[in-house]
Amino acid sequence: MIDFNYKTNQLIVLLTLAVTAVGWLVTGAFLSGLSIGVGVFLSWALAREIDPKHDYSAILAAGFALINLFYYESVQLLIIGWLLLVLRMVNGLCGKAVTVFDMLLTLGLTIYLSFSNDNSIYLVVFLLAIYLVSKGRRLTRTFVIINAIASVLFLVQSFFLDYLNFHPVSGMDTLTTVFFTLIGLSFILFWFLSREEALDDQGNKVNRSRLFAAQILYSASVLLIFFFDDVSLNNLIIYASVILAVTLYYIGSKLAKAF
């Protein structure tokens, strides 16, 4: 739930509504405008998941995502929503232990995406997330069963249904070059960013190792989806906007303190 006591939360809701209206006017279709507006909101949400310390880095990410107003094709909202659930399951920002319902909900959406897109790469990301969640914890029957279901489905889809296909990069345009550069930098950035003290939704200190795991999972997931699925231009802009915003805000905050 969004806490409207925070100025940044109020700002992102107003921005989402404004972008939806502008997107409607630009594209001439309400659903297209809504997709762009929700895409801006999800850019903010993704940045909050990987950079919980800095509220305004997420606003900056939403600002960069406004580029989608000028190059709109389609925003794969369900994939971004799924990625948010996966990250939320790993980083522990809700301040509560991951429940069976959380894992089953994410597994259900993962299975849906894998079958609807004929692509088992989503199960790979889910299995990575389950591994990170279970790391350092006692393996319960629930973990074993959920892991077994996802593993069996991955094997069936990949080897019997041919749902796993690598897509090599045929050419490096400007956006692709920027995307790969940002992904490469993110692995260095996240090491420093995870050292920053941040608070979860309950006001407690964030577990830094869990946050770092989720940050690395974000970049790894985006890379896997890029190479094994058809990523829309608008989703690519959103993924890149998040990393660019978090990077620039982190550097800016350090420079501001230094000078």
XYZ file of N, CA and C in Angstrom, residues 94-240:
441
model
N 9.583 -5.478 3.075
C 8.291 -5.413 3.754
C 8.464 -5.550 5.262
N 9.638 -6.029 5.692
C 9.917 -6.138 7.120
C 9.335 -7.369 7.772
N 8.772 -8.258 6.960
C 8.176 -9.494 7.482
C 8.773 -10.684 6.747
N 8.692 -11.851 7.360
C 9.202 -13.067 6.727
C 8.362 -13.414 5.500
N 9.013 -13.975 4.491
C 8.312 -14.413 3.285
C 7.373 -15.559 3.643
N 6.116 -15.440 3.252
C 5.126 -16.458 3.582
C 4.941 -17.441 2.430
N 4.264 -18.527 2.730
C 3.945 -19.515 1.693
C 3.089 -18.863 0.612
N 2.159 -18.000 1.034
C 1.299 -17.305 0.072
C 2.122 -16.446 -0.874
N 3.126 -15.720 -0.334
C 3.996 -14.887 -1.171
C 4.667 -15.719 -2.256
N 5.223 -16.848 -1.852
C 5.939 -17.695 -2.797
C 4.999 -18.324 -3.819
N 3.835 -18.764 -3.365
C 2.877 -19.386 -4.282
C 2.308 -18.367 -5.264
N 2.061 -17.157 -4.777
C 1.568 -16.103 -5.664
C 2.587 -15.796 -6.755
N 3.841 -15.649 -6.359
C 4.898 -15.362 -7.327
C 5.118 -16.542 -8.264
N 5.057 -17.751 -7.724
C 5.188 -18.943 -8.565
C 4.055 -19.016 -9.581
N 2.838 -18.736 -9.143
C 1.689 -18.777 -10.047
C 1.835 -17.797 -11.196
N 2.260 -16.570 -10.890
C 2.456 -15.572 -11.937
C 3.624 -15.957 -12.844
N 4.651 -16.561 -12.262
C 5.801 -17.024 -13.052
C 5.373 -18.101 -14.055
N 4.588 -19.048 -13.587
C 4.099 -20.121 -14.464
C 3.232 -19.542 -15.579
N 2.375 -18.586 -15.225
C 1.517 -17.954 -16.234
C 2.355 -17.275 -17.314
N 3.359 -16.499 -16.892
C 4.210 -15.800 -17.855
C 4.995 -16.788 -18.722
N 5.475 -17.868 -18.123
C 6.272 -18.833 -18.879
C 5.446 -19.514 -19.963
N 4.188 -19.814 -19.654
C 3.337 -20.461 -20.657
C 2.770 -19.455 -21.666
N 2.380 -18.285 -21.201
C 1.790 -17.300 -22.114
C 2.817 -16.730 -23.085
N 4.091 -16.677 -22.644
C 5.157 -16.181 -23.519
C 5.983 -17.296 -24.152
N 5.601 -18.551 -23.887
C 6.360 -19.700 -24.398
C 7.834 -19.569 -24.048
N 8.119 -19.251 -22.787
C 9.486 -18.956 -22.388
C 9.727 -19.381 -20.946
N 10.696 -20.264 -20.760
C 10.976 -20.785 -19.417
C 11.987 -19.945 -18.643
N 12.444 -18.818 -19.217
C 13.437 -17.999 -18.536
C 12.875 -17.410 -17.244
N 11.554 -17.233 -17.191
C 10.933 -16.688 -15.973
C 11.059 -17.668 -14.814
N 11.032 -18.945 -15.131
C 11.225 -19.957 -14.094
C 12.674 -19.956 -13.595
N 13.621 -19.624 -14.483
C 15.023 -19.527 -14.065
C 15.174 -18.415 -13.029
N 14.582 -17.264 -13.312
C 14.655 -16.138 -12.377
C 13.977 -16.496 -11.058
N 12.833 -17.163 -11.141
C 12.126 -17.552 -9.921
C 12.964 -18.520 -9.090
N 13.607 -19.484 -9.740
C 14.452 -20.439 -9.019
C 15.634 -19.740 -8.357
N 16.202 -18.740 -9.029
C 17.275 -17.956 -8.430
C 16.767 -17.217 -7.190
N 15.555 -16.667 -7.305
C 14.971 -15.943 -6.181
C 14.714 -16.869 -4.996
N 14.184 -18.055 -5.275
C 13.921 -19.026 -4.201
C 15.225 -19.436 -3.528
N 16.269 -19.603 -4.319
C 17.573 -19.943 -3.739
C 18.051 -18.833 -2.799
N 17.907 -17.583 -3.238
C 18.352 -16.461 -2.419
C 17.505 -16.310 -1.149
N 16.221 -16.585 -1.265
C 15.334 -16.508 -0.094
C 15.683 -17.595 0.918
N 15.992 -18.793 0.431
C 16.250 -19.924 1.325
C 17.676 -19.956 1.858
N 18.562 -19.133 1.260
C 19.966 -19.148 1.673
C 20.099 -18.764 3.151
N 20.770 -19.618 3.908
C 20.975 -19.360 5.327
C 19.787 -19.720 6.196
N 18.742 -20.284 5.590
C 17.558 -20.697 6.343
C 17.412 -22.215 6.282
N 16.705 -22.722 7.250
C 16.443 -24.159 7.257
C 15.467 -24.493 6.134
N 15.821 -25.488 5.332
C 14.959 -25.883 4.226
C 13.717 -26.600 4.751
N 12.585 -25.990 4.538
C 11.323 -26.590 4.964
C 10.723 -27.397 3.819
N 9.684 -28.141 4.128
C 9.002 -28.924 3.092
C 8.429 -28.007 2.020
N 7.955 -26.819 2.443
C 7.380 -25.872 1.486
C 8.416 -25.435 0.454
N 9.621 -25.068 0.929
C 10.686 -24.668 0.014
C 11.003 -25.781 -0.970
N 11.104 -27.004 -0.475
C 11.464 -28.139 -1.315
C 10.391 -28.383 -2.377
N 9.117 -28.329 -1.975
C 8.017 -28.589 -2.908
C 7.954 -27.509 -3.986
N 8.034 -26.237 -3.563
C 7.968 -25.137 -4.521
C 9.147 -25.185 -5.477
N 10.324 -25.458 -4.958
C 11.513 -25.581 -5.797
C 11.374 -26.747 -6.777
N 10.800 -27.854 -6.318
C 10.619 -29.027 -7.170
C 9.636 -28.732 -8.307
N 8.541 -28.049 -7.988
C 7.536 -27.705 -9.004
C 8.165 -26.826 -10.087
N 8.866 -25.777 -9.640
C 9.480 -24.855 -10.599
C 10.558 -25.549 -11.422
N 11.335 -26.412 -10.792
C 12.418 -27.113 -11.494
C 11.876 -28.069 -12.548
N 10.858 -28.837 -12.195
C 10.256 -29.792 -13.131
C 9.641 -29.053 -14.315
N 8.920 -27.964 -14.031
C 8.322 -27.182 -15.108
C 9.387 -26.605 -16.030
N 10.483 -26.143 -15.442
C 11.570 -25.596 -16.260
C 12.132 -26.670 -17.189
N 12.370 -27.862 -16.666
C 12.916 -28.943 -17.479
C 11.959 -29.342 -18.592
N 10.669 -29.431 -18.265
C 9.667 -29.810 -19.263
C 9.570 -28.750 -20.359
N 9.479 -27.485 -19.932
C 9.334 -26.404 -20.907
C 10.583 -26.246 -21.777
N 11.743 -26.384 -21.168
C 12.992 -26.127 -21.896
C 13.364 -27.253 -22.851
N 13.183 -28.496 -22.415
C 13.689 -29.626 -23.198
C 12.613 -30.361 -23.999
N 11.353 -30.219 -23.599
C 10.281 -30.910 -24.326
C 9.406 -29.940 -25.125
N 9.253 -28.719 -24.632
C 8.433 -27.728 -25.324
C 9.260 -26.687 -26.059
N 10.579 -26.751 -25.878
C 11.498 -25.831 -26.553
C 11.170 -24.378 -26.225
N 11.001 -24.100 -24.927
C 10.651 -22.756 -24.471
C 11.869 -21.906 -24.106
N 13.074 -22.413 -24.289
C 14.268 -21.653 -23.913
C 15.134 -21.446 -25.144
N 15.134 -20.223 -25.655
C 15.876 -19.915 -26.868
C 16.687 -18.643 -26.672
N 17.984 -18.752 -26.951
C 18.881 -17.616 -26.807
C 18.779 -16.713 -28.025
N 18.668 -15.386 -27.769
C 18.585 -14.412 -28.859
C 19.847 -13.547 -28.858
N 20.811 -13.836 -29.724
C 22.031 -13.019 -29.757
C 21.739 -11.608 -30.223
N 22.572 -10.673 -29.820
C 22.409 -9.276 -30.220
C 22.897 -9.117 -31.657
N 21.982 -8.703 -32.533
C 22.325 -8.581 -33.948
C 23.006 -7.256 -34.262
N 22.714 -6.238 -33.463
C 23.310 -4.923 -33.694
C 23.259 -4.095 -32.424
N 24.170 -3.148 -32.318
C 24.246 -2.315 -31.113
C 23.809 -0.895 -31.457
N 22.512 -0.588 -31.232
C 22.074 0.785 -31.409
C 22.384 1.569 -30.133
N 22.008 2.825 -30.107
C 22.347 3.693 -28.974
C 21.748 3.193 -27.678
N 20.456 2.824 -27.716
C 19.788 2.383 -26.497
C 20.392 1.090 -25.967
N 20.682 0.145 -26.872
C 21.270 -1.129 -26.454
C 22.647 -0.920 -25.831
N 23.425 -0.023 -26.421
C 24.757 0.277 -25.881
C 24.647 0.882 -24.486
N 23.726 1.835 -24.327
C 23.507 2.457 -23.012
C 23.029 1.415 -22.003
N 22.145 0.550 -22.459
C 21.589 -0.489 -21.585
C 22.687 -1.403 -21.049
N 23.530 -1.914 -21.933
C 24.596 -2.816 -21.509
C 25.625 -2.102 -20.630
N 25.904 -0.853 -20.935
C 26.833 -0.076 -20.118
C 26.292 0.084 -18.699
N 25.008 0.416 -18.594
C 24.390 0.604 -17.285
C 24.325 -0.705 -16.502
N 24.019 -1.793 -17.190
C 23.980 -3.092 -16.525
C 25.352 -3.441 -15.951
N 26.389 -3.206 -16.752
C 27.742 -3.484 -16.283
C 28.102 -2.639 -15.067
N 27.766 -1.360 -15.120
C 28.055 -0.461 -13.997
C 27.242 -0.809 -12.759
N 26.042 -1.348 -12.972
C 25.148 -1.609 -11.840
C 25.742 -2.613 -10.855
N 26.478 -3.593 -11.353
C 27.043 -4.598 -10.461
C 28.079 -3.981 -9.511
N 28.751 -2.923 -10.001
C 29.686 -2.197 -9.137
C 28.926 -1.265 -8.208
N 27.951 -0.551 -8.774
C 27.146 0.385 -7.989
C 26.454 -0.307 -6.824
N 25.866 -1.474 -7.083
C 25.084 -2.149 -6.052
C 25.948 -2.579 -4.862
N 27.210 -2.864 -5.126
C 28.088 -3.241 -4.019
C 28.208 -2.084 -3.035
N 28.354 -0.868 -3.564
C 28.455 0.323 -2.710
C 27.088 0.687 -2.129
N 26.054 0.603 -2.970
C 24.715 1.007 -2.542
C 24.194 0.132 -1.405
N 24.524 -1.145 -1.436
C 24.042 -2.065 -0.403
C 24.719 -1.817 0.941
N 25.808 -1.047 0.941
C 26.485 -0.710 2.194
C 25.767 0.422 2.930
N 24.878 1.113 2.219
C 24.136 2.225 2.818
C 23.061 1.690 3.765
N 22.938 2.306 4.919
C 21.889 1.904 5.853
C 20.535 2.418 5.366
N 19.542 1.543 5.358
C 18.194 1.909 4.933
C 17.193 1.233 5.856
N 15.954 1.720 5.820
C 14.904 1.172 6.664
C 13.867 0.447 5.825
N 13.289 -0.621 6.393
C 12.227 -1.340 5.691
C 10.880 -0.701 6.007
N 9.805 -1.333 5.579
C 8.464 -0.772 5.770
C 8.042 -0.719 7.228
N 8.711 -1.481 8.076
C 8.385 -1.514 9.499
C 9.278 -0.563 10.308
N 10.164 0.165 9.614
C 11.049 1.093 10.301
C 12.301 0.463 10.869
N 12.558 -0.793 10.506
C 13.762 -1.485 10.974
C 14.858 -1.421 9.907
N 16.092 -1.622 10.338
C 17.201 -1.595 9.395
C 17.089 -2.748 8.399
N 17.362 -2.435 7.145
C 17.295 -3.438 6.084
C 18.484 -4.389 6.212
N 18.207 -5.674 5.988
C 19.276 -6.663 5.930
C 20.085 -6.411 4.661
N 21.343 -5.986 4.827
C 22.142 -5.558 3.679
C 22.429 -6.688 2.696
N 22.645 -7.875 3.197
C 22.948 -8.993 2.299
C 21.735 -9.335 1.443
N 20.543 -9.267 2.029
C 19.324 -9.542 1.265
C 19.079 -8.449 0.224
N 19.345 -7.204 0.618
C 19.166 -6.100 -0.328
C 20.138 -6.242 -1.498
N 21.393 -6.567 -1.195
C 22.398 -6.739 -2.247
C 22.008 -7.884 -3.180
N 21.486 -8.961 -2.608
C 21.051 -10.103 -3.420
C 19.947 -9.691 -4.392
N 18.999 -8.890 -3.904
C 17.895 -8.437 -4.756
C 18.389 -7.480 -5.836
N 19.341 -6.627 -5.487
C 19.897 -5.700 -6.469
C 20.599 -6.445 -7.599
N 21.414 -7.423 -7.242
C 22.095 -8.226 -8.263
C 21.080 -9.014 -9.082
N 20.055 -9.526 -8.411
C 19.011 -10.280 -9.108
C 18.286 -9.404 -10.124
N 18.108 -8.135 -9.793
C 17.443 -7.217 -10.737
C 18.207 -7.151 -12.058
N 19.496 -6.842 -11.966
C 20.293 -6.720 -13.190
C 20.406 -8.059 -13.926
N 20.581 -9.132 -13.165
C 20.684 -10.452 -13.783
C 19.376 -10.827 -14.480
N 18.253 -10.538 -13.853
C 16.949 -10.863 -14.428
C 16.705 -10.092 -15.714
N 17.016 -8.801 -15.686
C 16.835 -7.969 -16.872
C 17.703 -8.475 -18.022
N 18.931 -8.860 -17.706
C 19.817 -9.410 -18.739
C 19.267 -10.709 -19.314
N 18.818 -11.602 -18.443
C 18.281 -12.888 -18.899
C 17.055 -12.686 -19.791
N 16.179 -11.785 -19.373
C 14.976 -11.521 -20.170
C 15.368 -10.913 -21.519
N 16.380 -10.063 -21.515
C 16.827 -9.437 -22.765
C 17.333 -10.488 -23.755
N 18.125 -11.435 -23.269
C 18.739 -12.426 -24.147
C 17.825 -13.600 -24.493
N 16.805 -13.848 -23.673
C 15.980 -15.032 -23.903
C 14.517 -14.727 -24.209
N 14.157 -13.453 -24.267
C 12.774 -13.115 -24.581
C 12.762 -11.852 -25.434
N 11.590 -11.525 -25.961
C 11.447 -10.315 -26.761
C 11.038 -9.163 -25.839
N 11.991 -8.296 -25.543
C 11.729 -7.166 -24.656
C 11.271 -5.972 -25.487
N 10.166 -5.366 -25.092
C 9.692 -4.195 -25.823
C 10.623 -3.018 -25.580
N 10.643 -2.104 -26.522
C 11.479 -0.905 -26.404
C 11.148 -0.151 -25.123
N 9.866 -0.047 -24.807
C 9.447 0.717 -23.635
C 9.868 0.067 -22.324
N 9.851 -1.263 -22.279
C 10.348 -1.949 -21.082
C 11.850 -1.741 -20.926
N 12.555 -1.773 -22.051
C 13.999 -1.563 -22.018
C 14.319 -0.170 -21.475
N 13.531 0.810 -21.881
C 13.714 2.175 -21.387
C 13.473 2.236 -19.882
N 12.457 1.528 -19.408
C 12.149 1.507 -17.975
C 13.282 0.861 -17.182
N 13.760 -0.301 -17.639
C 14.847 -0.984 -16.939
C 16.096 -0.113 -16.868
N 16.420 0.539 -17.993
C 17.605 1.394 -18.034
C 17.407 2.648 -17.184
